Coordinates of C-alpha atoms in Angstrom, one line a residue:
Chain A
X1 CA -22.0 70.6 15.0
X2 CA -21.0 68.5 17.5
X3 CA -17.4 69.5 18.1
X4 CA -17.1 72.3 20.7
X5 CA -14.1 73.6 22.6
X6 CA -11.8 71.2 20.9
X7 CA -8.4 71.8 22.2
X8 CA -5.8 72.5 19.3
X9 CA -2.0 72.3 19.7
X10 CA 0.2 74.0 17.4
X11 CA 3.5 75.7 16.4
X12 CA 3.9 79.6 16.2
X13 CA 4.8 80.3 12.6
X14 CA 8.4 81.4 13.5
X15 CA 9.3 78.2 15.3
X16 CA 8.0 76.1 12.5
X17 CA 10.3 73.2 11.3
X18 CA 10.7 73.2 7.4
X19 CA 8.3 70.1 7.4
X20 CA 5.8 72.2 9.1
X21 CA 6.2 75.0 6.9
X22 CA 5.7 73.0 3.9
X23 CA 2.7 71.3 5.5
X24 CA 1.3 74.8 6.1
X25 CA 1.9 75.8 2.7
X26 CA -0.1 72.9 1.2
X27 CA -3.1 73.7 3.6
X28 CA -2.7 77.4 2.1
X29 CA -2.7 76.3 -1.4
X30 CA -6.1 74.2 -0.4
X31 CA -4.8 71.0 -1.0
X32 CA -6.3 68.0 1.0
X33 CA -4.1 66.3 3.6
X34 CA -4.5 62.3 3.4
X35 CA -4.0 59.7 5.8
X36 CA -0.2 58.6 4.4
X37 CA 0.8 62.3 4.3
X38 CA 3.2 63.5 6.7
X39 CA 1.3 65.7 9.4
X40 CA 2.3 67.6 12.6
X41 CA 1.6 65.7 15.8
X42 CA -0.7 68.5 16.9
X43 CA -2.8 68.5 13.7
X44 CA -3.3 64.8 14.1
X45 CA -4.1 65.2 17.7
X46 CA -6.5 68.0 17.2
X47 CA -8.2 66.0 14.4
X48 CA -8.7 63.0 16.5
X49 CA -10.3 65.2 19.0
X50 CA -12.6 67.0 16.9
X51 CA -13.5 64.1 14.7
X52 CA -13.8 61.9 17.7
X53 CA -16.0 64.4 19.7
X54 CA -18.2 64.8 16.3
X55 CA -18.5 60.9 16.0
X56 CA -19.6 60.6 19.7
X57 CA -22.1 63.4 19.0
X58 CA -23.7 61.5 16.4
X59 CA -24.3 58.2 18.5
X60 CA -25.2 60.0 21.8
X61 CA -27.4 62.2 19.7
X62 CA -29.4 58.9 18.8
X63 CA -30.5 58.9 22.1
X64 CA -33.0 62.1 22.7
X65 CA -34.5 61.4 19.4
X66 CA -34.6 57.8 20.0
X67 CA -36.7 58.5 23.0
X68 CA -39.6 59.1 20.8
X69 CA -39.5 56.4 18.1
X70 CA -41.7 54.3 20.1
X71 CA -44.3 57.0 20.8
X72 CA -44.2 58.4 17.1
X73 CA -48.0 59.6 16.5
X74 CA -48.1 58.0 13.0
X75 CA -46.7 55.1 11.1
X76 CA -45.2 57.5 8.8
X77 CA -43.7 59.7 11.4
X78 CA -42.4 56.4 13.2
X79 CA -40.6 55.4 9.9
X80 CA -39.3 58.9 9.2
X81 CA -38.0 59.4 12.7
X82 CA -36.4 55.7 12.9
X83 CA -34.8 56.4 9.3
X84 CA -33.4 59.8 10.7
X85 CA -32.0 58.1 13.9
X86 CA -30.5 55.4 11.9
X87 CA -28.7 58.1 9.7
X88 CA -27.1 59.4 12.8
X89 CA -25.8 56.1 13.6
X90 CA -24.5 56.0 10.1
X91 CA -22.8 59.4 10.3
X92 CA -21.0 58.1 13.6
X93 CA -19.8 55.0 11.6
X94 CA -18.4 57.3 8.7
X95 CA -16.8 59.4 11.4
X96 CA -15.3 56.8 13.5
X97 CA -13.8 55.2 10.2
X98 CA -12.5 58.5 9.1
X99 CA -10.8 59.0 12.4
X100 CA -9.2 55.4 12.3
X101 CA -7.4 56.9 9.4
X102 CA -5.4 59.0 11.7
X103 CA -4.4 55.8 13.6
X104 CA -7.0 55.7 16.5
X105 CA -9.3 52.6 16.7
X106 CA -13.0 53.1 17.3
X107 CA -12.8 51.0 20.5
X108 CA -10.1 53.4 21.9
X109 CA -12.6 56.5 21.1
X110 CA -15.3 54.6 22.7
X111 CA -13.0 53.7 25.8
X112 CA -12.4 57.9 26.0
X113 CA -16.2 58.4 25.6
X114 CA -17.1 56.0 28.1
X115 CA -14.4 57.3 30.8
X116 CA -15.4 60.9 30.2
X117 CA -12.2 61.8 28.7
X118 CA -13.8 62.7 25.5
X119 CA -16.8 65.0 25.0
X120 CA -19.9 65.1 22.8
X121 CA -22.1 68.1 21.8
X122 CA -23.6 69.2 25.1
X123 CA -26.9 70.0 23.1
X124 CA -27.7 66.2 23.8
X125 CA -27.6 66.6 27.3
X126 CA -31.1 68.2 27.1
X127 CA -34.3 66.3 27.4
X128 CA -36.8 65.6 24.6
X129 CA -40.2 66.3 26.7
X130 CA -42.8 66.3 23.9
X131 CA -43.3 65.4 20.3
X132 CA -42.8 68.8 19.2
X133 CA -39.1 68.3 20.4
X134 CA -38.6 66.1 17.3
X135 CA -39.4 69.0 15.4
X136 CA -37.4 71.5 17.3
X137 CA -34.2 69.1 17.2
X138 CA -34.5 68.4 13.7
X139 CA -35.1 72.4 12.7
X140 CA -32.6 74.0 15.3
X141 CA -30.1 71.4 16.3
X142 CA -29.5 69.9 12.8
X143 CA -30.2 73.4 11.3
X144 CA -27.2 74.4 13.7
X145 CA -25.2 71.5 12.7
X146 CA -25.4 72.2 9.1
X147 CA -24.4 75.5 9.5
X148 CA -21.0 74.0 10.9
X149 CA -20.7 71.2 8.8
X150 CA -21.2 72.7 5.2
X151 CA -17.9 74.6 5.5
X152 CA -16.4 71.4 6.7
X153 CA -16.8 69.8 3.3
X154 CA -13.7 71.9 2.3
X155 CA -11.9 71.1 5.5
X156 CA -8.0 70.4 5.0
X157 CA -8.3 66.6 6.1
X158 CA -9.4 64.6 3.1
X159 CA -11.2 61.9 4.9
X160 CA -13.1 64.2 7.1
X161 CA -14.0 66.5 4.3
X162 CA -15.5 63.5 2.2
X163 CA -17.5 61.9 5.1
X164 CA -18.8 65.6 5.8
X165 CA -20.5 65.6 2.1
X166 CA -22.5 62.5 2.8
X167 CA -23.6 63.7 6.2
X168 CA -24.6 67.3 5.0
X169 CA -26.9 65.7 2.3
X170 CA -28.7 63.7 4.9
X171 CA -28.7 66.4 7.6
X172 CA -30.8 68.6 5.3
X173 CA -33.4 66.1 5.0
X174 CA -33.3 66.0 8.8
X175 CA -34.0 69.6 9.2
X176 CA -36.4 69.7 6.5
X177 CA -38.3 66.7 8.3
X178 CA -38.1 68.5 11.9
X179 CA -39.3 71.7 10.1
X180 CA -42.3 69.8 8.9
X181 CA -43.1 68.4 12.1
X182 CA -43.0 71.9 13.6
X183 CA -45.3 73.1 10.8
X184 CA -48.0 70.5 11.7
X185 CA -47.8 71.4 15.4
X186 CA -47.8 75.2 15.0
X187 CA -50.9 75.0 12.8
X188 CA -52.4 72.3 14.8
X189 CA -54.4 72.2 17.9
X190 CA -54.1 74.9 20.9
X191 CA -51.8 72.1 22.6
X192 CA -50.0 71.3 19.7
X193 CA -49.1 74.9 19.4
X194 CA -48.2 75.3 23.0
X195 CA -45.9 72.3 22.7
X196 CA -44.3 73.9 19.7
X197 CA -43.6 77.0 21.4
X198 CA -42.4 75.1 24.3
X199 CA -39.6 73.5 22.4
X200 CA -38.4 76.4 20.7
X201 CA -38.1 78.2 24.2
X202 CA -36.1 75.2 25.4
X203 CA -34.0 74.6 22.6
X204 CA -33.1 78.1 21.2
X205 CA -30.4 78.9 23.9
X206 CA -28.8 75.4 23.7
X207 CA -28.9 75.7 19.9
X208 CA -27.0 79.2 19.8
X209 CA -24.4 77.3 22.4
X210 CA -23.6 74.7 19.8
X211 CA -21.4 77.1 18.0
X212 CA -19.2 77.2 21.1
X213 CA -18.0 80.3 23.3
X214 CA -17.8 83.8 21.9
X215 CA -14.6 84.3 19.4
X216 CA -13.0 86.5 22.2
X217 CA -13.2 83.5 24.7
X218 CA -12.3 80.7 22.2
X219 CA -8.7 80.0 22.8
X220 CA -8.2 77.3 20.2
X221 CA -9.8 78.8 17.0
X222 CA -6.9 80.4 15.4
X223 CA -4.7 77.4 15.1
X224 CA -7.6 75.3 13.9
X225 CA -8.4 78.0 11.4
X226 CA -4.9 78.2 10.1
X227 CA -5.0 74.4 9.4
X228 CA -8.6 74.5 7.9
X229 CA -9.9 72.2 10.5
X230 CA -12.2 75.1 11.5
X231 CA -13.3 77.1 8.7
X232 CA -15.5 79.9 10.4
X233 CA -15.4 81.5 13.8
X234 CA -18.1 80.7 16.3
X235 CA -19.8 84.0 16.3
X236 CA -19.9 84.2 12.4
X237 CA -21.7 80.9 12.4
X238 CA -24.0 81.8 15.3
X239 CA -24.9 85.1 13.6
X240 CA -25.8 83.0 10.2
X241 CA -27.9 80.7 12.1
X242 CA -29.9 83.4 14.0
X243 CA -30.5 85.2 10.6
X244 CA -31.9 82.2 8.9
X245 CA -33.7 80.9 11.7
X246 CA -35.7 83.9 13.0
X247 CA -37.8 84.3 9.7
X248 CA -38.5 80.4 9.7
X249 CA -39.7 80.9 13.3
X250 CA -41.9 83.9 12.2
X251 CA -43.4 81.7 9.5
X252 CA -44.4 79.0 11.9
X253 CA -46.2 81.8 13.8
X254 CA -43.8 81.3 16.8
X255 CA -41.6 83.5 19.0
X256 CA -37.9 83.4 19.7
X257 CA -37.5 83.5 23.4
X258 CA -35.4 86.7 23.1
X259 CA -36.9 90.0 23.4
X260 CA -33.8 91.6 22.3
X261 CA -33.9 89.7 19.0
X262 CA -34.7 92.4 16.4
X263 CA -33.6 93.1 12.8
X264 CA -30.7 95.6 12.7
X265 CA -30.9 97.4 9.5
X266 CA -27.6 99.1 9.9
X267 CA -25.6 95.7 10.5
X268 CA -27.9 93.8 7.9
X269 CA -28.3 91.2 10.6
X270 CA -30.3 90.3 13.5
X271 CA -29.4 91.5 17.0
X272 CA -29.8 88.7 19.8
X273 CA -28.9 88.0 23.2
X274 CA -26.0 85.8 24.3
X275 CA -27.1 82.4 25.5
X276 CA -26.4 81.7 29.2
X277 CA -22.7 80.7 29.0
X278 CA -22.7 79.8 32.6
X279 CA -25.3 77.1 31.8
X280 CA -23.1 76.2 29.0
X281 CA -20.0 75.5 31.2
X282 CA -22.2 73.6 33.7
X283 CA -23.4 71.3 31.2
X284 CA -20.0 70.9 29.8
X285 CA -18.7 70.0 33.2
X286 CA -21.4 67.2 33.6
X287 CA -24.2 69.1 35.4
X288 CA -26.7 69.3 32.5
X289 CA -30.2 67.8 32.7
X290 CA -29.4 64.6 31.2
X291 CA -25.6 64.1 31.2
X292 CA -25.6 61.0 33.5
X293 CA -28.6 59.3 31.6
X294 CA -26.7 59.8 28.1
X295 CA -23.5 58.4 29.3
X296 CA -25.0 55.8 31.3
X297 CA -27.0 54.7 28.2
X298 CA -24.0 54.4 26.2
X299 CA -22.0 52.6 28.6
X300 CA -24.7 50.1 29.3
X301 CA -25.1 49.6 25.7
X302 CA -21.3 48.9 25.2
X303 CA -21.3 46.5 28.4
X304 CA -24.3 44.7 27.7
X305 CA -23.0 44.0 24.1
X306 CA -19.7 42.7 25.2
X307 CA -20.5 39.1 24.9
X308 CA -22.1 39.6 21.5
X309 CA -18.9 41.3 20.0
X310 CA -16.8 38.5 21.6
X311 CA -19.1 36.0 20.2
X312 CA -18.6 37.3 16.6
X313 CA -14.8 37.7 17.1
X314 CA -14.6 34.0 18.3
X315 CA -16.6 32.8 15.4
X316 CA -14.3 34.9 12.8
X317 CA -11.3 33.3 14.5
X318 CA -12.6 29.7 14.2
X319 CA -13.7 30.0 10.9
X320 CA -10.3 31.4 9.9
X321 CA -8.5 28.3 11.5
X322 CA -11.0 26.0 9.9
X323 CA -10.4 27.4 6.5
X324 CA -6.5 27.4 7.2
X325 CA -6.9 23.6 8.2
X326 CA -9.1 22.8 5.2
X327 CA -6.3 24.5 3.0
X328 CA -3.6 22.4 4.6
X329 CA -5.7 19.1 4.3
X330 CA -6.2 20.0 0.5
X331 CA -2.6 20.0 -0.1
Chain B
X1 CA -42.1 79.0 3.6
X2 CA -38.7 80.5 3.9
X3 CA -35.9 78.7 2.3
X4 CA -33.9 76.2 4.3
X5 CA -30.2 75.9 3.5
X6 CA -29.4 73.9 0.7
X7 CA -26.8 71.4 0.8
X8 CA -25.2 71.6 -2.4
X9 CA -27.8 69.4 -4.0
X10 CA -30.1 71.0 -6.4
X11 CA -33.3 70.0 -4.6
X12 CA -33.3 67.3 -2.2
X13 CA -36.9 67.1 -2.0
X14 CA -37.6 66.8 -5.7
X15 CA -34.7 64.0 -5.9
X16 CA -36.6 62.2 -3.2
X17 CA -39.9 62.5 -5.0
X18 CA -38.3 61.3 -8.2
X19 CA -36.7 58.4 -6.7
X20 CA -39.9 57.3 -5.0
X21 CA -41.8 57.7 -8.5
X22 CA -39.2 55.6 -10.2
X23 CA -39.7 52.6 -7.7
X24 CA -42.4 50.2 -8.9
X25 CA -45.6 50.8 -7.2
X26 CA -46.2 47.5 -5.0
X27 CA -49.6 48.3 -3.6
X28 CA -51.3 50.0 -6.6
X29 CA -54.9 50.7 -5.4
X30 CA -56.0 50.9 -9.0
X31 CA -55.4 47.2 -9.6
X32 CA -58.4 45.3 -10.0
X33 CA -58.9 42.7 -7.3
X34 CA -61.8 40.6 -7.2
X35 CA -61.5 39.6 -3.6
X36 CA -62.0 43.2 -2.4
X37 CA -65.7 42.9 -3.3
X38 CA -66.3 39.6 -1.9
X39 CA -68.5 40.5 1.0
X40 CA -68.7 36.9 2.5
X41 CA -64.9 36.9 2.9
X42 CA -64.5 40.2 4.2
X43 CA -64.3 39.6 7.8
X44 CA -61.7 36.8 7.3
X45 CA -59.9 38.7 4.9
X46 CA -59.7 41.8 7.0
X47 CA -58.6 39.7 10.0
X48 CA -55.8 37.9 8.1
X49 CA -54.5 41.2 6.7
X50 CA -54.4 42.4 10.4
X51 CA -52.4 39.5 11.3
X52 CA -49.9 40.3 8.6
X53 CA -49.9 43.8 9.5
X54 CA -49.6 43.4 13.2
X55 CA -46.8 40.8 12.9
X56 CA -44.7 43.7 11.1
X57 CA -45.8 46.5 13.4
X58 CA -45.1 45.0 16.7
X59 CA -42.1 43.1 15.6
X60 CA -40.7 46.4 13.9
X61 CA -41.6 48.4 17.3
X62 CA -39.8 45.8 19.3
X63 CA -36.6 46.3 17.1
X64 CA -37.0 50.0 17.1
X65 CA -36.6 49.8 20.9
X66 CA -33.0 48.8 20.2
X67 CA -32.1 51.9 18.2
X68 CA -29.3 53.8 20.0
X69 CA -28.7 50.9 22.5
X70 CA -27.3 48.2 19.9
X71 CA -24.1 46.1 20.9
X72 CA -22.1 47.5 17.9
X73 CA -22.6 50.4 15.5
X74 CA -23.2 48.2 12.6
X75 CA -25.8 46.3 14.5
X76 CA -27.9 49.2 15.4
X77 CA -28.0 50.3 12.1
X78 CA -29.0 47.1 10.9
X79 CA -31.8 46.7 13.5
X80 CA -33.1 50.1 12.8
X81 CA -33.0 49.1 9.2
X82 CA -35.1 46.0 9.6
X83 CA -37.5 47.8 12.0
X84 CA -38.0 50.2 9.2
X85 CA -38.6 47.7 6.6
X86 CA -41.3 46.0 9.1
X87 CA -43.0 49.5 10.0
X88 CA -43.2 49.8 6.0
X89 CA -44.8 46.5 5.6
X90 CA -47.2 47.1 8.5
X91 CA -48.3 50.4 6.7
X92 CA -48.9 48.4 3.4
X93 CA -50.7 45.5 5.1
X94 CA -53.0 47.6 7.3
X95 CA -53.6 50.1 4.7
X96 CA -55.1 47.3 2.8
X97 CA -56.8 45.9 5.6
X98 CA -58.6 49.3 6.2
X99 CA -59.5 49.3 2.7
X100 CA -61.1 45.8 2.6
X101 CA -63.1 46.5 5.9
X102 CA -64.4 49.5 4.0
X103 CA -65.4 51.6 7.1
X104 CA -63.2 54.5 6.3
X105 CA -60.6 53.7 8.6
X106 CA -56.9 54.0 7.9
X107 CA -53.8 52.2 8.7
X108 CA -53.1 54.7 11.4
X109 CA -56.6 54.3 12.7
X110 CA -55.8 50.4 13.0
X111 CA -52.5 50.8 14.4
X112 CA -53.1 53.6 17.0
X113 CA -56.7 53.1 17.9
X114 CA -57.5 49.3 18.4
X115 CA -57.0 47.9 21.9
X116 CA -55.1 44.8 22.7
X117 CA -58.1 42.5 22.1
X118 CA -58.3 43.7 18.5
X119 CA -54.5 43.0 17.8
X120 CA -53.9 39.8 15.7
X121 CA -50.1 39.4 15.9
X122 CA -48.7 36.0 17.2
X123 CA -47.2 36.1 20.7
X124 CA -43.8 35.6 19.7
X125 CA -43.3 38.9 18.1
X126 CA -44.8 40.8 21.2
X127 CA -42.2 39.2 23.7
X128 CA -39.6 41.8 25.2
X129 CA -36.3 42.0 23.5
X130 CA -34.2 40.5 26.4
X131 CA -30.6 40.4 25.5
X132 CA -29.5 40.3 21.8
X133 CA -29.9 36.6 21.9
X134 CA -33.5 36.8 22.6
X135 CA -34.0 39.4 19.9
X136 CA -32.0 37.5 17.2
X137 CA -33.8 34.0 17.6
X138 CA -37.3 35.7 17.6
X139 CA -36.1 37.3 14.5
X140 CA -34.8 34.2 12.9
X141 CA -37.9 32.1 13.8
X142 CA -40.3 34.7 12.4
X143 CA -38.0 35.6 9.4
X144 CA -37.9 31.7 8.3
X145 CA -41.6 31.9 8.6
X146 CA -42.2 35.2 7.1
X147 CA -39.9 34.3 4.0
X148 CA -42.0 31.1 3.1
X149 CA -45.1 32.8 3.6
X150 CA -44.2 35.9 1.4
X151 CA -42.9 33.6 -1.2
X152 CA -46.2 31.9 -1.4
X153 CA -48.2 35.1 -1.5
X154 CA -46.5 36.3 -4.7
X155 CA -48.6 33.7 -6.3
X156 CA -51.8 34.9 -4.4
X157 CA -55.1 35.0 -6.3
X158 CA -55.3 38.6 -4.7
X159 CA -53.1 40.9 -7.0
X160 CA -53.0 43.6 -4.3
X161 CA -51.7 41.0 -1.7
X162 CA -49.1 39.6 -4.2
X163 CA -48.0 43.2 -4.8
X164 CA -47.2 43.8 -1.1
X165 CA -45.6 40.5 -0.9
X166 CA -43.2 41.0 -3.8
X167 CA -42.0 44.3 -2.1
X168 CA -41.7 42.7 1.3
X169 CA -40.2 39.6 0.2
X170 CA -37.2 41.2 -1.2
X171 CA -36.6 42.9 2.2
X172 CA -37.7 39.9 4.2
X173 CA -35.1 37.6 2.3
X174 CA -32.3 39.8 3.5
X175 CA -33.6 39.9 7.0
X176 CA -33.6 35.9 6.9
X177 CA -30.0 35.9 5.7
X178 CA -29.0 38.4 8.2
X179 CA -30.7 36.6 11.3
X180 CA -29.5 33.0 10.3
X181 CA -25.8 34.4 9.7
X182 CA -25.8 35.8 13.3
X183 CA -27.6 32.9 14.8
X184 CA -24.8 30.9 13.4
X185 CA -21.9 32.9 14.4
X186 CA -23.2 33.4 17.9
X187 CA -24.2 29.9 18.4
X188 CA -20.7 28.9 17.3
X189 CA -18.9 31.7 18.9
X190 CA -17.7 31.7 22.6
X191 CA -19.2 29.5 25.4
X192 CA -21.3 32.5 26.8
X193 CA -22.8 33.3 23.4
X194 CA -23.7 29.6 22.8
X195 CA -25.4 29.5 26.1
X196 CA -27.2 32.7 25.7
X197 CA -28.4 31.6 22.2
X198 CA -29.5 28.1 23.4
X199 CA -31.3 29.8 26.4
X200 CA -33.1 32.0 24.0
X201 CA -34.2 29.3 21.8
X202 CA -35.4 27.3 24.6
X203 CA -37.3 30.1 25.6
X204 CA -39.0 31.2 22.4
X205 CA -39.4 27.7 21.0
X206 CA -42.9 27.1 22.5
X207 CA -44.2 30.3 21.0
X208 CA -43.1 29.3 17.5
X209 CA -45.6 26.8 16.7
X210 CA -48.5 29.6 16.6
X211 CA -47.2 30.8 13.2
X212 CA -48.3 27.7 11.9
X213 CA -51.5 27.1 13.9
X214 CA -54.4 27.5 11.4
X215 CA -57.9 28.6 12.4
X216 CA -61.0 29.3 10.4
X217 CA -59.5 32.7 9.1
X218 CA -56.4 31.1 7.8
X219 CA -58.5 28.3 6.1
X220 CA -60.8 30.8 4.5
X221 CA -58.1 32.8 2.9
X222 CA -56.4 29.6 2.0
X223 CA -59.6 28.3 0.4
X224 CA -60.0 31.8 -1.7
X225 CA -56.4 31.3 -3.0
X226 CA -55.1 34.5 -1.3
X227 CA -52.7 32.7 1.0
X228 CA -50.7 29.5 1.2
X229 CA -52.2 26.9 3.6
X230 CA -50.1 27.4 6.9
X231 CA -49.4 23.6 7.0
X232 CA -47.8 23.9 3.6
X233 CA -45.0 26.4 4.9
X234 CA -44.2 24.3 7.8
X235 CA -41.6 21.6 5.9
X236 CA -39.6 24.4 4.6
X237 CA -39.4 26.4 7.9
X238 CA -38.4 23.2 9.7
X239 CA -35.7 22.5 7.2
X240 CA -34.3 26.0 7.5
X241 CA -34.5 26.0 11.1
X242 CA -32.8 22.6 11.4
X243 CA -29.9 23.6 8.9
X244 CA -29.2 26.7 10.8
X245 CA -29.2 25.3 14.4
X246 CA -27.1 22.6 13.1
X247 CA -24.5 24.8 11.6
X248 CA -24.9 27.0 14.9
X249 CA -24.3 24.0 17.0
X250 CA -27.6 24.7 18.8
X251 CA -29.9 22.1 19.8
X252 CA -33.4 22.1 18.6
X253 CA -35.6 21.9 21.8
X254 CA -37.3 18.7 22.4
X255 CA -40.6 20.3 23.8
X256 CA -43.6 21.1 22.0
X257 CA -43.3 24.3 19.8
X258 CA -47.1 25.1 19.8
X259 CA -47.8 25.7 23.4
X260 CA -48.5 29.5 23.5
X261 CA -51.2 30.2 21.0
X262 CA -54.0 32.9 21.0
X263 CA -52.3 36.1 19.8
X264 CA -53.8 35.8 16.3
X265 CA -57.3 35.8 17.9
X266 CA -56.7 38.5 20.2
X267 CA -55.5 36.6 23.5
X268 CA -52.1 38.2 24.1
X269 CA -49.3 38.2 26.5
X270 CA -49.2 40.9 29.2
X271 CA -46.3 42.5 27.3
X272 CA -48.6 43.7 24.3
X273 CA -50.5 46.3 26.6
X274 CA -47.1 47.9 27.6
X275 CA -46.1 48.0 23.8
X276 CA -49.4 49.8 23.0
X277 CA -49.4 52.2 26.1
X278 CA -46.4 54.4 24.7
X279 CA -47.1 53.6 21.0
X280 CA -50.6 54.8 21.0
X281 CA -50.2 57.7 23.7
X282 CA -50.2 60.7 21.4
X283 CA -53.4 59.7 19.2
X284 CA -55.2 58.8 22.5
X285 CA -54.3 61.8 24.5
X286 CA -54.9 64.3 21.3
X287 CA -57.6 62.7 19.3
X288 CA -58.2 64.0 16.0
X289 CA -55.1 65.9 16.0
X290 CA -53.0 66.1 12.7
X291 CA -49.2 65.1 13.2

């Protein structure tokens, strides 16, 4: 998920150097590119942007769900949600580590997040208002993420592809637990059903936006697809998501908030309305409902943790010095 | 139910169930436990189980407040993991408490439908997180106690209690290792980290003694052989605390450590109400709903 509007940089085929040509041939043969292999600068930069954005999305994504850990309605739901949000932090850790193999440190990536130079998925700039949102986020947001991430298990950069294998397994659990919450809510009291429908109403459009702008407006797709950093077009994935999600909503007895969303037997797909792209670009610019809160929360956590990280580093240096001194004394 | 996309794993739910089944059952309700039928002991046994459960629940709740806000990604994960362990312990202790009580209540009823006067945790665990120094010192003081307590409980004359303790002990052993390690590193880190840790210790020390303040409830379960006497746990706790503080270059406060008592009897700090308000909101707002 979690990576949208990633700017890619590449060279047209006619202008490729022999190295670039050989690199492209490896990718075309389905070989994995590993950290020590030669790679074009553009490939490295594009991957850093994409993996960094993906990693940031995981840790910023902890916040909207983290909101509800202290308010979870049962001990079991609390434990499941806590485990889930912890998983997201773990995904962030894999992805920052994978990005480090490209020569960029986690601290540098954090700096770019905190300065606003790097983005995270704009879905996390929407608020979580009721408990049903924990269902909707798992079902729709993780569902959309899975659509994007399953193909990325075959992406050309080895560390990214391998991180994605683990992440996808966990995301599958997340989607199921989200759907399980939705089932309880949809079959529960009238107030619970109202919350469930309201959550679907609010998250439907933003979930569709997670796949990025329409292919006709997506300027960076072609190069990323040639490099197998991006495996499917935005519109393909969006259609697949709608086709899978609409019957799931029907099963819940909920209505997708789109009157034009109907099965098109001729196409073999559901027709559906484009999400509000104006809203998408506004949220991307920083004008979403929670952009300021999310970034503030990350910056605050980082700033308040400075003494803690410094303390651990100082101890590590002191104990290394003590070990060295002890070794000298022993000689 | 329509099929959800599969992630290349044959059936994740079946795998999860198999993994859960493969684990030993630590709280097997079919194990015969003579204490469960002891009517005279029931009120004290119930109260004591609530103390064990509430300590885990409230501390787990406090730790869960850090989720997404930790000082480093690894710590965020470790704290959430500790919180998760403690919520799990709370489920087991409160589940057994509800069973002992025999009034048809569940662990969830106890967690979400009791008010502050009925909560039985020590005050230490309900204190606000403060900075990471407060969180870690609070954790360390508690872990060192919980470790000794759970170790003692594995020899309980109540097989149900011993079963829960055996599971919890494995996890708490790790919690203690982690909190001790971080107390040492931050105590002996920078001047600032040292000062923050010493401040946290000075602030929390007067709350630590409640962990060892025995009353009639503690005496009754100790007499029944269910739990060790709290006074028996104190020497090991003091040794652990002294060793870790010495290595951390921190000074054990000279003041009394048993100043702030009463949590175990339901007389709490102002903070507990502010924990319960969000925690119990959904259960209170929608009585009888299923989640």
